[in-house]
Coordinates of C-alpha atoms in Angstrom, one line a residue:
M13 CA -27.7 7.3 42.6
G14 CA -29.1 4.2 40.9
H15 CA -30.9 6.5 38.3
V16 CA -27.6 8.2 37.5
R17 CA -25.9 4.9 37.1
E18 CA -28.6 3.6 34.7
K19 CA -28.3 6.8 32.7
I20 CA -24.5 6.5 32.4
I21 CA -24.9 2.9 31.3
H22 CA -27.5 4.0 28.7
I23 CA -25.1 6.7 27.3
I24 CA -22.2 4.2 27.1
A25 CA -24.4 1.7 25.3
C26 CA -25.5 4.4 22.8
L27 CA -21.9 5.4 22.2
A28 CA -21.0 1.7 21.6
V29 CA -23.7 1.4 18.9
I30 CA -22.5 4.7 17.3
S31 CA -18.9 3.5 17.3
V32 CA -19.9 0.5 15.1
L33 CA -22.1 2.6 12.9
P34 CA -19.8 5.4 11.6
G35 CA -22.3 6.3 9.0
L36 CA -24.7 7.4 11.7
A37 CA -22.2 9.0 14.0
F38 CA -20.0 10.9 11.6
G39 CA -21.9 11.2 8.3
A40 CA -22.2 9.0 5.3
Q41 CA -20.2 5.8 5.2
K42 CA -17.1 5.6 2.9
F43 CA -17.9 3.9 -0.4
G44 CA -14.6 4.2 -2.3
M45 CA -11.9 6.4 -3.7
I46 CA -11.3 8.6 -6.7
F47 CA -8.8 7.0 -9.0
D48 CA -8.8 9.6 -11.7
V49 CA -10.2 13.1 -12.6
M50 CA -10.0 14.7 -16.0
G51 CA -12.0 17.7 -17.0
D52 CA -14.6 19.9 -15.2
A53 CA -16.0 17.6 -12.4
T54 CA -18.0 18.4 -9.3
L55 CA -18.8 16.4 -6.2
I56 CA -21.9 17.2 -4.2
S57 CA -22.1 15.5 -0.8
S58 CA -25.2 14.1 0.8
K59 CA -25.4 17.2 2.9
G60 CA -25.3 19.5 -0.2
K61 CA -21.6 20.6 0.1
V62 CA -20.2 21.3 -3.3
K63 CA -16.6 20.6 -4.2
A64 CA -14.8 21.1 -7.5
L65 CA -12.6 18.0 -8.1
K66 CA -9.0 18.7 -9.1
R67 CA -6.8 15.9 -10.5
S68 CA -3.7 17.1 -8.6
K69 CA -5.6 17.5 -5.3
H70 CA -8.3 14.8 -5.1
I71 CA -6.7 11.6 -6.5
L72 CA -7.3 8.9 -3.8
S73 CA -9.7 11.1 -1.9
S74 CA -12.8 9.4 -0.5
V75 CA -16.3 9.2 -1.9
R76 CA -19.2 8.4 0.4
E77 CA -22.8 7.1 0.2
G78 CA -25.1 9.8 -1.0
D79 CA -22.4 11.7 -2.9
T80 CA -23.2 12.9 -6.4
I81 CA -20.5 13.5 -9.1
K82 CA -21.2 15.6 -12.2
L83 CA -18.9 15.9 -15.2
N84 CA -19.4 19.0 -17.2
G85 CA -18.4 18.5 -20.8
T86 CA -15.7 16.2 -21.9
G87 CA -13.4 14.4 -19.4
K88 CA -13.5 11.4 -17.1
V89 CA -13.9 10.5 -13.5
V90 CA -13.1 7.0 -12.1
I91 CA -14.1 5.9 -8.7
V92 CA -13.3 2.4 -7.2
S93 CA -15.4 0.8 -4.5
I94 CA -13.5 -0.6 -1.6
K95 CA -15.9 -3.4 -0.8
D96 CA -16.1 -5.1 -4.2
K97 CA -13.1 -3.5 -6.0
I98 CA -15.2 -2.4 -9.0
G99 CA -14.3 0.7 -11.0
Y100 CA -17.0 3.1 -12.1
V101 CA -16.2 5.4 -15.1
I102 CA -18.2 8.4 -16.0
T103 CA -17.6 10.4 -19.2
H104 CA -19.0 13.4 -21.2
D105 CA -21.7 15.3 -19.2
A106 CA -22.5 12.2 -17.1
E107 CA -23.9 12.4 -13.5
I108 CA -23.9 9.6 -11.0
I109 CA -25.0 9.1 -7.4
I110 CA -23.7 6.6 -4.9
E111 CA -26.6 4.7 -3.3
G112 CA -25.9 1.9 -0.8
D113 CA -23.3 -0.4 -2.2
T114 CA -23.5 0.7 -5.8
V115 CA -23.3 3.6 -8.3
K116 CA -26.3 4.7 -10.3
A117 CA -26.3 6.8 -13.4
V118 CA -28.5 9.9 -13.2
K119 CA -27.4 11.2 -16.6
G120 CA -25.2 9.9 -19.3
D121 CA -23.1 6.7 -19.6
L122 CA -21.6 4.7 -16.7
Q123 CA -19.0 2.1 -17.5
V124 CA -18.0 -0.6 -15.0
K125 CA -14.6 -2.3 -14.8
E126 CA -13.7 -5.1 -12.4
G127 CA -10.5 -6.4 -10.8
F128 CA -9.0 -3.3 -9.2
S129 CA -6.9 -3.5 -6.1
V130 CA -7.7 -1.1 -3.2
P131 CA -6.0 -0.2 0.1
Q132 CA -6.2 -3.0 2.7
R133 CA -6.3 -2.0 6.4
G134 CA -4.3 -3.8 9.0
A135 CA -1.7 -5.3 6.6
K136 CA 1.5 -6.1 8.5
G137 CA 4.9 -6.6 6.9
P138 CA 7.9 -8.5 8.4
I139 CA 10.2 -7.2 11.1
G140 CA 12.6 -4.6 9.8
A141 CA 16.2 -4.0 10.8
I142 CA 18.2 -6.2 13.1
V143 CA 21.3 -5.2 15.0
L144 CA 22.6 -8.1 17.1
R145 CA 25.8 -6.7 18.4
N146 CA 27.4 -3.3 19.0
S147 CA 23.9 -1.9 18.8
I148 CA 24.7 1.3 20.7
R149 CA 26.8 2.8 18.0
K150 CA 25.9 3.0 14.3
S151 CA 27.4 0.1 12.3
C152 CA 29.6 0.8 9.4
I153 CA 27.6 -1.9 7.6
E154 CA 24.2 -0.8 6.4
I155 CA 21.5 -3.1 5.0
V156 CA 20.1 -2.0 1.7
S157 CA 17.8 -4.7 0.2
P158 CA 15.7 -6.6 0.8
F159 CA 14.7 -4.7 3.9
N160 CA 11.3 -5.1 5.6
T161 CA 9.6 -6.4 2.4
S162 CA 8.3 -9.4 0.6
V163 CA 10.0 -10.5 -2.6
I164 CA 8.8 -12.0 -5.9
T165 CA 11.8 -14.2 -6.4
Y166 CA 13.2 -17.3 -4.6
T167 CA 16.8 -16.2 -5.4
P168 CA 16.9 -12.6 -4.1
T169 CA 20.1 -10.6 -4.2
L170 CA 21.1 -9.4 -0.8
K171 CA 22.7 -5.9 -0.8
W172 CA 24.4 -3.8 1.8
K173 CA 26.7 -0.8 2.2
N174 CA 30.2 -1.2 3.7
S175 CA 31.9 2.0 4.9
C176 CA 34.2 0.1 7.3
K177 CA 37.9 1.0 7.1
G178 CA 40.1 -2.0 6.6
L179 CA 37.4 -4.6 6.7
G180 CA 38.0 -7.5 4.4
S181 CA 35.5 -10.3 4.1
V182 CA 32.1 -10.5 5.7
S183 CA 30.0 -13.5 6.6
V184 CA 26.4 -13.6 5.2
K185 CA 23.8 -15.9 6.6
V186 CA 20.1 -16.5 5.9
L187 CA 18.0 -18.1 8.6
E188 CA 14.6 -19.8 8.7
D189 CA 13.6 -19.5 12.3
R190 CA 16.8 -20.6 14.1
T191 CA 18.2 -22.7 11.2
V192 CA 20.9 -21.4 8.9
V193 CA 19.8 -22.2 5.3
F194 CA 22.4 -20.1 3.5
D195 CA 25.9 -19.2 4.5
T196 CA 28.7 -17.6 2.5
V197 CA 31.7 -15.3 2.9
T198 CA 32.4 -12.5 0.5
K199 CA 34.5 -9.3 0.0
G200 CA 31.7 -7.7 -2.0
T201 CA 28.5 -5.8 -1.0
S202 CA 26.0 -8.2 -2.5
V203 CA 25.3 -11.9 -2.8
Q204 CA 22.6 -13.9 -4.5
V205 CA 20.8 -16.6 -2.5
A206 CA 21.3 -19.9 -4.2
A207 CA 18.4 -21.6 -6.1
G208 CA 16.6 -24.2 -4.0
T209 CA 17.4 -22.5 -0.7
L210 CA 14.1 -20.7 0.0
K211 CA 10.5 -21.8 0.2
P212 CA 7.3 -19.9 -0.5
G213 CA 5.5 -18.0 2.2
I214 CA 8.4 -17.9 4.7
T215 CA 9.9 -14.9 6.5
Y216 CA 13.6 -15.1 6.6
R217 CA 16.2 -13.2 8.6
W218 CA 19.5 -12.4 6.9
L219 CA 22.6 -11.2 8.6
V220 CA 25.9 -9.6 7.6
D221 CA 28.7 -10.3 10.2
G222 CA 31.7 -8.0 10.0
G223 CA 33.5 -9.6 13.0
A224 CA 33.9 -8.6 16.6
S225 CA 35.0 -5.1 15.9
V226 CA 32.1 -4.3 13.5
G227 CA 29.2 -6.5 14.7
I228 CA 26.2 -8.1 13.0
V229 CA 23.4 -6.3 11.2
G230 CA 20.6 -7.6 9.2
G231 CA 17.0 -7.5 8.1
T232 CA 14.1 -9.7 7.1
F233 CA 12.3 -10.5 3.9
T234 CA 9.3 -12.8 3.1
T235 CA 8.9 -15.0 0.1
V236 CA 5.4 -15.0 -1.5
E237 CA 3.5 -17.8 -3.1
Q238 CA 4.0 -18.6 -6.8
N239 CA 0.4 -17.4 -7.7
V240 CA 1.3 -14.0 -6.2
I241 CA 4.5 -13.9 -8.2
D242 CA 2.6 -14.7 -11.4
L243 CA -0.1 -12.1 -10.6
V244 CA 2.3 -9.3 -9.9
R245 CA 4.5 -10.0 -12.9
T246 CA 1.5 -10.1 -15.2
A247 CA 0.3 -6.8 -13.8
K248 CA 3.7 -5.2 -14.1
G249 CA 4.1 -6.5 -17.6
S250 CA 0.8 -4.8 -18.7
L251 CA 2.0 -1.4 -17.5
S252 CA 3.8 1.0 -19.6
E253 CA 4.6 4.7 -19.7
K254 CA 1.2 5.2 -21.4
S255 CA -0.8 3.3 -18.8
E256 CA -3.7 5.2 -17.3
L257 CA -3.7 6.3 -13.7
P258 CA -6.3 3.9 -12.4
E259 CA -4.3 0.9 -13.5
R260 CA -1.1 2.3 -11.9
L261 CA -2.9 3.0 -8.6
S262 CA -4.4 -0.5 -8.7
Y263 CA -0.9 -2.0 -9.2
L264 CA 0.5 0.1 -6.3
F265 CA -2.2 -1.3 -4.0
M266 CA -1.6 -4.8 -5.2
L267 CA 2.1 -4.4 -4.2
L268 CA 1.2 -3.0 -0.8
E269 CA -1.4 -5.7 -0.2
N270 CA 1.3 -8.3 -0.6
D271 CA 3.9 -6.4 1.4
L272 CA 6.1 -5.9 -1.6
N273 CA 7.3 -2.6 -0.1
E274 CA 10.4 -2.0 -2.1
M275 CA 8.5 -2.4 -5.4
A276 CA 5.8 -0.1 -4.0
D277 CA 8.4 2.5 -3.0
I278 CA 9.2 2.9 -6.7
E279 CA 5.6 3.5 -7.7
L280 CA 5.0 5.9 -4.8
A281 CA 8.0 7.9 -5.7
E282 CA 6.7 8.3 -9.3
L283 CA 3.3 9.4 -8.0
E284 CA 4.9 11.9 -5.6
R285 CA 6.7 13.5 -8.5
E286 CA 3.5 13.6 -10.6
F287 CA 1.3 14.9 -7.8
P288 CA 3.4 16.9 -5.5
G289 CA 1.6 17.9 -2.3
N290 CA -1.3 15.4 -2.7
E291 CA -2.2 14.7 0.9
Y292 CA -3.6 11.3 0.2
I293 CA -0.5 10.0 -1.5
K294 CA 1.5 11.5 1.4
E295 CA -0.7 9.6 3.8
I296 CA 0.0 6.3 2.0
R297 CA 3.7 7.1 2.3
E298 CA 3.4 7.7 6.0
Q299 CA 1.5 4.6 6.6
H300 CA 3.8 2.6 4.4

């Protein structure tokens, strides 16, 4: 019996080691992601499996240690490492191999670009919708924006839909913890928070109160620090309709990293139109 117990303990210990070494348990460790594919490109895995890379299908797919990528003729492949956020660009008949934490050129030119944003695991945004009264039935007031997102302004415009019959004015409040920092009454469906009300790095609740017959609904938003505002605005300003895909993807991940979910939704929608059926973009949408 003691021998069996020791064997079980040994197996559990081995599984524990394997679980923290995914490269040993399940194949080569993930190095990065494909940010662009143009032309005739091929990926050969460390186990010798050959895959033709297609722009529509393989944008944001993983590349792993030991993978080789070949570009036949003109074109371009861009991969971005998750660890150091460096982009590696191969062009015209180039061939690279991923070894350890870097990319090495086997043939042709290899360009390196720094400063990309990549997916961050474990990011958590603020709490979403709030229904404080009459929660059993659907309210005729619906929160529109900002909803479960961070914002890059300290004077956001709060927006909601009002399908209530005969409802006149509503009360709108913004709370920091349990303290009301903004309070107004309006007959409209939007109101801008006054300058000087909000502080950086705070999660606020905001509520729309339609009275006893309608109830109170609301959401949350988080203000970001000024350095994040400057960074995002600079990145957004550098983008245009002619911006290359790697820069657009990097901008998307910058938004997601800072929980700027509503801004990220706009970029995701554009990518979904451009790459319909791409499973990796779909996965980001589902996680987001």
